[in-house]
Amino acid sequence: MDVNAAVAAAAAIAGVCTGVIAMLAFRWSERDQKRPTRTSLHTDPVLPPGVDTVLSVLRSSAVVLDEGDTVVKASSAAYALGLVRGGKLAVEPMLQMARDTRRDGEIRQVELDLPRRGTGRGDALAVSARVAPLGSRLVLLLVEDLTEARRIEAVRRDFVANVSHELKTPVGALSLLSEAVMDASDDPEAVERFAGRMQIEATRLTSLVQELIDLSRVQNDDPLEDAEPVRVDELVAEAIDRCRQPAATKQITMAAGGTADLQIWGNRGQLAAALGNLVENAVNYSPARTRVGIAARRVAAPGGDLIEVAVTDQGIGISEKDKERVFERFYRVDPARSRATGGTGLGLAIVKHVAASHGGEVTVWSSEGQGSTFTLRLPEAAAPRVPRKTPQASGPGDVRDEDDAHGPDRSTAYESIPAAPEVLP
């Protein structure tokens, strides 16, 4: 019995010792894990106080790199531009700039063109990258997207070049004609002929300057600030009256029809100019003794009813390659014919901007040799009015709509035109 008691006591003591040793080992291991190591100090740097807050409010894409080129902090914009992938800076020129700055402490800046991620497009992103040291071990990279700024600058250059070219033509003609008048001062018939040509060129110059002013106005003004209900019948009558004389000269019949008493919401002056440009184009590009029709109707739409005004002609028509560009500034389907009719290439660009700023659109259906139908769709006066963003120019012309550029069937436009159209004197 004494032997058994001694064995039990020894076993208890051994168990207690084992438990104490295990507890000490656990405590030692836990303390060792909490102790900072050389590796952890190297890979997990801490941003200086306040830097994280500053980076979060910057408009530029921000990336902070440690001494091992690992990304410590990156803004969401940096990921969106594809600068950071897998915790690393993915743009080699920027990575080399960061290494050079870490080595000598100098601030560096460069402009680069980066491929777009996942778009499949050939155009590139234009960015400005600036690298500066951040403390003793970190490097800060700030990237500004310059793509939009470069696009706008290209549009401005193209627009100035086009305007300069268009202005130079009538101005140069006036200069030459004035010299011809001086040389022919003793020939009354020649003076009269040259003076007539001078009047034509002066009229063309006046029209160009006025349309430039109109285009600038519709691009900068918000038409819905002074909007009012505008009767479509009045706009159509005004457009017909505006083109009455040139239509009579070519013996072109103009007919108006469709649904009566329609109203649209917007700036009366801009709407009248837009519809007037469509009718004027139809008359100018139609052969003699043909017909131009203007038809208005109401069409149902998810956001509210739309008023659709279609201007149909029997003119030369527009080819498939030209249909997508007819709304660009200064673009002419037939430059020689446009200059003969006094066209400036700005009329349809004005129509496009007016339609977009009023929450509508303008489309074109055309077939070569059969004529064209330009359709202006605008919200009805009683419908909700949500203006679209005015299109920006992406080159020599405007950004084109991605909608199908086919207007209504020509027969639809003519069905609403009365059988006994108005015949101009």
Coordinates of C-alpha atoms in Angstrom, one line a residue:
M1 CA 0.0 0.0 0.0
D2 CA 2.9 2.4 0.8
V3 CA 4.6 1.5 -2.4
N4 CA 1.4 2.3 -4.4
A5 CA 1.1 5.7 -2.6
A6 CA 4.7 6.5 -3.4
V7 CA 4.2 5.7 -7.1
A8 CA 1.0 7.9 -7.3
A9 CA 2.8 10.8 -5.6
A10 CA 5.7 10.6 -8.1
A11 CA 3.3 10.5 -11.0
A12 CA 1.5 13.6 -9.7
I13 CA 4.7 15.5 -9.3
A14 CA 5.8 14.5 -12.8
G15 CA 2.4 15.7 -14.2
V16 CA 2.7 19.1 -12.4
C17 CA 6.2 19.6 -13.8
T18 CA 5.1 18.7 -17.3
G19 CA 2.3 21.2 -17.1
V20 CA 4.6 24.0 -15.8
I21 CA 7.1 23.3 -18.6
A22 CA 4.4 23.4 -21.2
M23 CA 3.0 26.7 -19.9
L24 CA 6.4 28.3 -19.9
A25 CA 7.1 27.1 -23.4
F26 CA 3.8 28.6 -24.6
R27 CA 4.5 31.9 -23.0
W28 CA 7.9 32.0 -24.4
S29 CA 6.6 31.3 -27.9
E30 CA 3.9 33.9 -27.7
R31 CA 6.4 36.6 -26.6
D32 CA 8.7 35.6 -29.4
Q33 CA 5.9 36.0 -32.0
K34 CA 5.1 39.5 -30.8
R35 CA 8.7 40.6 -30.9
P36 CA 9.4 42.7 -34.1
T37 CA 11.9 41.0 -36.4
R38 CA 14.3 42.3 -39.0
T39 CA 12.1 40.9 -41.8
S40 CA 8.9 42.5 -40.5
L41 CA 10.5 45.8 -40.1
H42 CA 11.8 45.6 -43.6
T43 CA 8.6 44.7 -45.4
D44 CA 5.9 46.5 -43.4
P45 CA 6.9 50.2 -43.3
V46 CA 4.5 52.7 -41.8
L47 CA 3.4 55.8 -43.7
P48 CA 4.3 59.1 -42.1
P49 CA 1.5 60.7 -40.1
G50 CA -1.1 62.5 -42.2
V51 CA 0.2 61.1 -45.6
D52 CA -2.6 58.5 -45.9
T53 CA -5.2 61.3 -45.4
V54 CA -3.6 63.6 -47.9
L55 CA -3.4 60.8 -50.6
S56 CA -7.0 60.0 -50.1
V57 CA -8.1 63.5 -51.2
L58 CA -5.8 63.9 -54.2
R59 CA -7.3 63.9 -57.6
S60 CA -4.1 62.3 -59.0
S61 CA -3.5 58.6 -58.9
A62 CA -1.1 58.0 -56.0
V63 CA 1.3 55.0 -55.4
V64 CA 3.7 54.7 -52.4
L65 CA 6.6 52.3 -52.9
D66 CA 9.0 50.9 -50.2
E67 CA 12.7 50.2 -50.7
G68 CA 11.9 46.8 -52.2
D69 CA 9.6 48.3 -54.9
T70 CA 6.5 46.8 -53.1
V71 CA 3.4 48.9 -53.2
V72 CA 2.6 50.1 -49.7
K73 CA -0.3 52.4 -50.6
A74 CA -2.2 52.9 -53.8
S75 CA -5.4 54.8 -54.6
S76 CA -8.3 53.3 -56.4
A77 CA -7.5 55.5 -59.5
A78 CA -4.1 53.9 -59.7
Y79 CA -5.7 50.4 -60.0
A80 CA -8.2 51.7 -62.5
L81 CA -5.5 53.0 -64.7
G82 CA -3.7 49.7 -64.5
L83 CA -0.6 51.2 -62.7
V84 CA -0.7 48.6 -60.0
R85 CA -1.0 44.8 -60.5
G86 CA -0.3 42.1 -58.0
G87 CA 1.0 44.5 -55.4
K88 CA 3.7 45.8 -57.8
L89 CA 4.0 48.9 -60.0
A90 CA 3.3 47.6 -63.5
V91 CA 4.7 50.4 -65.6
E92 CA 8.5 49.9 -66.1
P93 CA 9.4 53.5 -66.9
M94 CA 7.7 54.7 -63.7
L95 CA 9.4 51.9 -61.7
Q96 CA 12.8 53.0 -63.0
M97 CA 12.0 56.6 -62.1
A98 CA 11.2 55.5 -58.5
R99 CA 14.4 53.6 -58.2
D100 CA 16.5 56.6 -59.4
T101 CA 14.7 58.9 -57.0
R102 CA 15.3 56.5 -54.1
R103 CA 19.0 56.5 -55.0
D104 CA 19.7 60.2 -55.3
G105 CA 16.6 61.9 -53.7
E106 CA 15.8 64.0 -56.8
I107 CA 12.2 64.7 -57.9
R108 CA 11.5 63.5 -61.4
Q109 CA 8.6 64.1 -63.9
V110 CA 7.8 62.6 -67.3
E111 CA 4.9 62.3 -69.7
L112 CA 4.1 58.9 -71.0
D113 CA 1.5 57.2 -73.3
L114 CA 0.1 54.0 -71.7
P115 CA -2.1 51.4 -73.5
R116 CA -5.7 51.2 -72.3
R117 CA -6.5 48.0 -70.4
G118 CA -9.1 45.7 -71.8
T119 CA -10.6 48.1 -74.3
G120 CA -9.1 46.6 -77.5
R121 CA -8.7 50.1 -78.8
G122 CA -5.5 51.4 -80.3
D123 CA -5.6 54.8 -78.6
A124 CA -3.5 55.3 -75.5
L125 CA -3.8 57.1 -72.2
A126 CA -1.6 60.2 -71.9
V127 CA -0.3 60.6 -68.4
S128 CA 2.1 62.8 -66.5
A129 CA 4.1 61.0 -63.8
R130 CA 5.9 62.7 -60.9
V131 CA 8.1 60.9 -58.4
A132 CA 9.4 62.3 -55.1
P133 CA 11.0 60.8 -52.0
L134 CA 8.7 60.3 -49.0
G135 CA 10.8 60.1 -45.9
S136 CA 14.0 58.1 -45.9
R137 CA 12.8 54.8 -47.3
L138 CA 9.5 55.4 -49.2
V139 CA 8.9 56.9 -52.7
L140 CA 5.7 58.7 -53.7
L141 CA 4.4 58.5 -57.3
L142 CA 1.7 60.8 -58.5
V143 CA 0.1 60.2 -62.0
E144 CA -2.2 62.7 -63.7
D145 CA -4.4 61.6 -66.6
L146 CA -3.9 64.1 -69.5
T147 CA -6.0 62.2 -72.1
E148 CA -9.0 64.5 -72.0
A149 CA -6.8 67.6 -71.9
R150 CA -4.9 66.5 -75.0
R151 CA -8.1 65.6 -76.8
I152 CA -9.6 69.1 -76.2
E153 CA -6.3 70.7 -77.3
A154 CA -6.4 68.7 -80.5
V155 CA -10.0 69.7 -81.1
R156 CA -9.1 73.4 -80.5
R157 CA -6.2 73.2 -83.0
D158 CA -8.3 71.5 -85.6
F159 CA -11.1 74.0 -85.1
V160 CA -8.8 77.0 -85.4
A161 CA -7.2 75.5 -88.5
N162 CA -10.6 74.9 -90.1
V163 CA -11.9 78.4 -89.2
S164 CA -8.7 80.0 -90.6
H165 CA -9.0 78.1 -93.8
E166 CA -12.7 78.9 -94.3
L167 CA -12.2 82.6 -93.5
K168 CA -9.1 82.8 -95.8
T169 CA -11.1 81.8 -98.9
P170 CA -13.7 84.7 -99.0
V171 CA -11.1 87.2 -97.6
G172 CA -8.6 86.2 -100.3
A173 CA -11.3 86.4 -103.0
L174 CA -12.3 89.9 -101.8
S175 CA -8.8 91.1 -101.9
L176 CA -8.3 89.8 -105.5
L177 CA -11.6 91.2 -106.7
S178 CA -10.8 94.6 -105.2
E179 CA -7.6 94.7 -107.2
A180 CA -9.5 93.6 -110.3
V181 CA -12.0 96.5 -109.8
M182 CA -9.1 99.0 -109.5
D183 CA -7.5 97.7 -112.7
A184 CA -10.8 97.8 -114.5
S185 CA -11.8 101.2 -113.4
D186 CA -12.3 102.4 -117.0
D187 CA -14.5 99.4 -117.9
P188 CA -18.0 99.8 -116.3
E189 CA -19.1 96.3 -117.3
A190 CA -16.1 94.6 -115.6
V191 CA -16.5 96.8 -112.5
E192 CA -20.1 95.7 -112.2
R193 CA -19.2 92.0 -112.7
F194 CA -16.4 92.1 -110.1
A195 CA -18.6 94.1 -107.7
G196 CA -21.3 91.4 -108.0
R197 CA -18.7 88.7 -107.1
M198 CA -17.5 90.8 -104.2
Q199 CA -21.1 90.9 -102.9
I200 CA -21.3 87.1 -103.1
E201 CA -18.0 86.6 -101.2
A202 CA -19.0 89.2 -98.6
T203 CA -22.3 87.4 -98.0
R204 CA -20.5 84.1 -97.6
L205 CA -18.1 85.7 -95.1
T206 CA -21.0 87.2 -93.2
S207 CA -22.8 83.8 -93.1
L208 CA -19.7 82.0 -91.9
V209 CA -19.1 84.5 -89.0
Q210 CA -22.7 84.4 -88.0
E211 CA -22.8 80.6 -87.9
L212 CA -19.6 80.5 -85.9
I213 CA -21.3 82.9 -83.4
D214 CA -24.4 80.6 -83.4
L215 CA -22.3 77.5 -82.8
S216 CA -20.4 79.1 -80.0
R217 CA -23.7 80.2 -78.4
V218 CA -25.4 76.9 -78.5
Q219 CA -22.4 75.2 -77.1
N220 CA -22.0 77.5 -74.1
D221 CA -25.6 78.4 -73.2
D222 CA -28.1 76.3 -71.3
P223 CA -31.2 76.6 -73.4
L224 CA -33.4 75.2 -70.6
E225 CA -32.7 78.2 -68.4
D226 CA -35.0 80.4 -70.4
A227 CA -37.1 77.6 -71.9
E228 CA -40.7 78.0 -72.9
P229 CA -43.4 75.9 -74.7
V230 CA -42.8 76.4 -78.5
R231 CA -45.4 75.6 -81.1
V232 CA -44.0 73.3 -83.8
D233 CA -46.4 74.8 -86.4
E234 CA -44.8 78.2 -85.9
L235 CA -41.3 76.8 -86.2
V236 CA -42.2 75.0 -89.4
A237 CA -43.8 78.2 -90.9
E238 CA -40.8 80.2 -89.9
A239 CA -38.4 77.7 -91.5
I240 CA -40.5 77.7 -94.8
D241 CA -40.6 81.5 -94.9
R242 CA -36.8 81.6 -94.4
C243 CA -36.2 79.4 -97.5
R244 CA -39.0 80.8 -99.6
Q245 CA -36.9 82.8 -102.0
P246 CA -34.2 80.2 -102.8
A247 CA -36.9 77.5 -103.2
A248 CA -38.9 79.8 -105.6
T249 CA -35.7 80.4 -107.6
K250 CA -35.2 76.6 -108.1
Q251 CA -39.0 76.0 -108.5
I252 CA -38.9 73.7 -105.4
T253 CA -42.2 72.9 -103.8
M254 CA -42.3 73.0 -100.0
A255 CA -45.1 71.1 -98.2
A256 CA -45.8 71.0 -94.4
G257 CA -48.1 68.5 -92.7
G258 CA -48.5 66.1 -89.9
T259 CA -50.1 66.4 -86.5
A260 CA -51.2 69.9 -85.6
D261 CA -50.9 71.8 -82.3
L262 CA -47.7 70.1 -81.1
Q263 CA -45.5 71.8 -78.6
I264 CA -41.9 71.3 -77.6
W265 CA -40.0 72.7 -74.6
G266 CA -36.9 74.8 -75.2
N267 CA -35.3 78.0 -76.5
R268 CA -37.3 79.3 -79.4
G269 CA -34.4 81.0 -81.1
Q270 CA -32.2 77.9 -81.1
L271 CA -35.0 75.6 -82.1
A272 CA -36.0 77.9 -85.0
A273 CA -32.3 78.0 -86.2
A274 CA -32.0 74.2 -86.0
L275 CA -35.1 73.5 -88.0
G276 CA -34.3 76.3 -90.4
N277 CA -30.9 74.8 -91.1
L278 CA -32.5 71.4 -91.9
V279 CA -34.9 73.0 -94.4
E280 CA -32.3 75.2 -95.9
N281 CA -30.0 72.2 -96.5
A282 CA -32.8 70.3 -98.1
V283 CA -33.5 73.2 -100.5
N284 CA -29.8 73.8 -101.3
Y285 CA -29.1 70.2 -102.1
S286 CA -32.3 69.5 -104.1
P287 CA -32.4 69.7 -107.9
A288 CA -34.8 72.2 -109.5
R289 CA -38.5 71.3 -109.7
T290 CA -38.4 68.8 -106.8
R291 CA -40.2 68.7 -103.5
V292 CA -39.2 69.3 -99.8
G293 CA -41.6 68.0 -97.1
I294 CA -41.7 68.9 -93.4
A295 CA -43.8 66.5 -91.3
A296 CA -44.4 66.6 -87.5
R297 CA -45.9 63.9 -85.3
R298 CA -45.9 62.6 -81.7
V299 CA -44.2 59.4 -80.9
A300 CA -44.3 57.4 -77.6
A301 CA -41.1 57.0 -75.6
P302 CA -40.3 55.5 -72.2
G303 CA -39.4 58.8 -70.6
G304 CA -42.3 60.7 -72.1
D305 CA -43.7 61.5 -75.5
L306 CA -41.4 62.9 -78.2
I307 CA -42.1 65.3 -81.0
E308 CA -40.6 64.1 -84.2
V309 CA -40.0 66.6 -87.1
A310 CA -38.8 65.1 -90.4
V311 CA -37.4 67.1 -93.2
T312 CA -37.4 65.1 -96.5
D313 CA -35.9 66.1 -99.8
Q314 CA -35.4 64.5 -103.3
G315 CA -31.9 65.7 -103.5
I316 CA -28.5 64.1 -104.3
G317 CA -28.5 61.8 -101.2
I318 CA -25.6 60.9 -98.9
S319 CA -23.3 57.9 -99.2
E320 CA -22.9 55.4 -96.4
K321 CA -19.3 56.6 -95.7
D322 CA -20.5 60.3 -95.4
K323 CA -23.7 59.7 -93.3
E324 CA -21.7 59.3 -90.0
R325 CA -19.8 62.5 -90.7
V326 CA -22.4 65.0 -91.9
F327 CA -22.8 66.4 -88.4
E328 CA -19.1 67.3 -88.0
R329 CA -18.0 70.9 -88.2
F330 CA -17.0 72.1 -91.6
Y331 CA -17.6 68.6 -93.1
R332 CA -19.1 68.8 -96.6
V333 CA -20.4 65.8 -98.6
D334 CA -19.7 67.7 -101.8
P335 CA -17.3 70.6 -101.1
A336 CA -17.6 72.1 -104.6
R337 CA -21.4 72.1 -104.4
S338 CA -21.4 73.5 -100.9
R339 CA -19.3 76.5 -101.9
A340 CA -21.5 77.0 -105.0
T341 CA -24.6 77.2 -102.7
G342 CA -22.8 79.3 -100.0
G343 CA -22.7 76.4 -97.4
T344 CA -20.3 76.8 -94.5
G345 CA -20.3 73.2 -93.2
L346 CA -21.6 74.4 -89.8
G347 CA -25.4 74.1 -90.2
L348 CA -25.8 70.5 -89.2
A349 CA -23.3 70.8 -86.4
I350 CA -25.5 73.5 -84.9
V351 CA -28.5 71.3 -85.3
K352 CA -26.8 68.4 -83.5
H353 CA -25.8 70.7 -80.5
V354 CA -29.3 72.2 -80.3
A355 CA -30.9 68.8 -80.3
A356 CA -28.5 67.4 -77.6
S357 CA -28.8 70.4 -75.3
H358 CA -32.6 70.1 -75.5
G359 CA -32.6 66.4 -74.5
G360 CA -33.2 65.2 -78.0
E361 CA -31.3 63.9 -81.1
V362 CA -31.1 64.3 -84.8
T363 CA -30.7 61.4 -87.2
V364 CA -30.4 61.0 -90.9
W365 CA -31.7 58.4 -93.5
S366 CA -30.4 58.8 -97.0
S367 CA -29.8 56.9 -100.2
E368 CA -27.7 58.3 -103.1
G369 CA -29.8 59.6 -105.9
Q370 CA -33.0 59.2 -103.8
G371 CA -32.7 62.1 -101.3
S372 CA -32.5 62.3 -97.5
T373 CA -34.6 62.5 -94.4
F374 CA -33.3 64.4 -91.4
T375 CA -35.4 63.7 -88.3
L376 CA -35.3 66.0 -85.2
R377 CA -36.6 64.3 -82.0
L378 CA -37.3 66.5 -79.0
P379 CA -39.3 66.1 -75.7
E380 CA -42.9 67.3 -75.8
A381 CA -43.6 70.3 -73.7
A382 CA -45.7 68.3 -71.2
A383 CA -43.1 65.5 -70.9
P384 CA -40.2 65.3 -68.5
R385 CA -37.2 67.2 -69.8
V386 CA -33.8 65.7 -69.1
P387 CA -31.1 67.4 -71.2
R388 CA -28.4 65.2 -72.6
K389 CA -24.7 66.1 -72.3
T390 CA -23.7 68.3 -75.2
P391 CA -21.4 66.3 -77.5
Q392 CA -17.7 67.2 -77.3
A393 CA -15.5 67.3 -80.2
S394 CA -13.0 64.5 -80.7
G395 CA -11.2 65.8 -83.7
P396 CA -12.1 68.0 -86.6
G397 CA -15.8 67.2 -85.8
D398 CA -18.1 66.2 -83.1
V399 CA -18.4 63.0 -81.3
R400 CA -20.9 61.0 -83.2
D401 CA -24.0 59.3 -81.7
E402 CA -23.7 55.6 -81.3
D403 CA -27.4 55.2 -82.1
D404 CA -28.4 53.9 -85.5
A405 CA -28.2 56.9 -87.8
H406 CA -31.2 55.8 -89.9
G407 CA -34.2 58.0 -89.6
P408 CA -37.8 57.0 -90.3
D409 CA -38.8 55.5 -93.6
R410 CA -39.3 58.2 -96.2
S411 CA -42.8 56.9 -96.9
T412 CA -43.7 57.6 -93.3
A413 CA -42.6 61.2 -93.6
Y414 CA -44.6 61.7 -96.7
E415 CA -47.7 60.1 -95.5
S416 CA -48.5 63.0 -93.2
I417 CA -47.9 65.7 -95.9
P418 CA -51.1 67.0 -97.3
A419 CA -52.1 66.0 -100.9
A420 CA -52.3 69.6 -101.9
P421 CA -49.0 71.1 -100.8
E422 CA -48.2 74.8 -100.7
V423 CA -46.7 75.9 -104.0
L424 CA -44.4 78.8 -103.7
P425 CA -44.7 81.7 -106.1

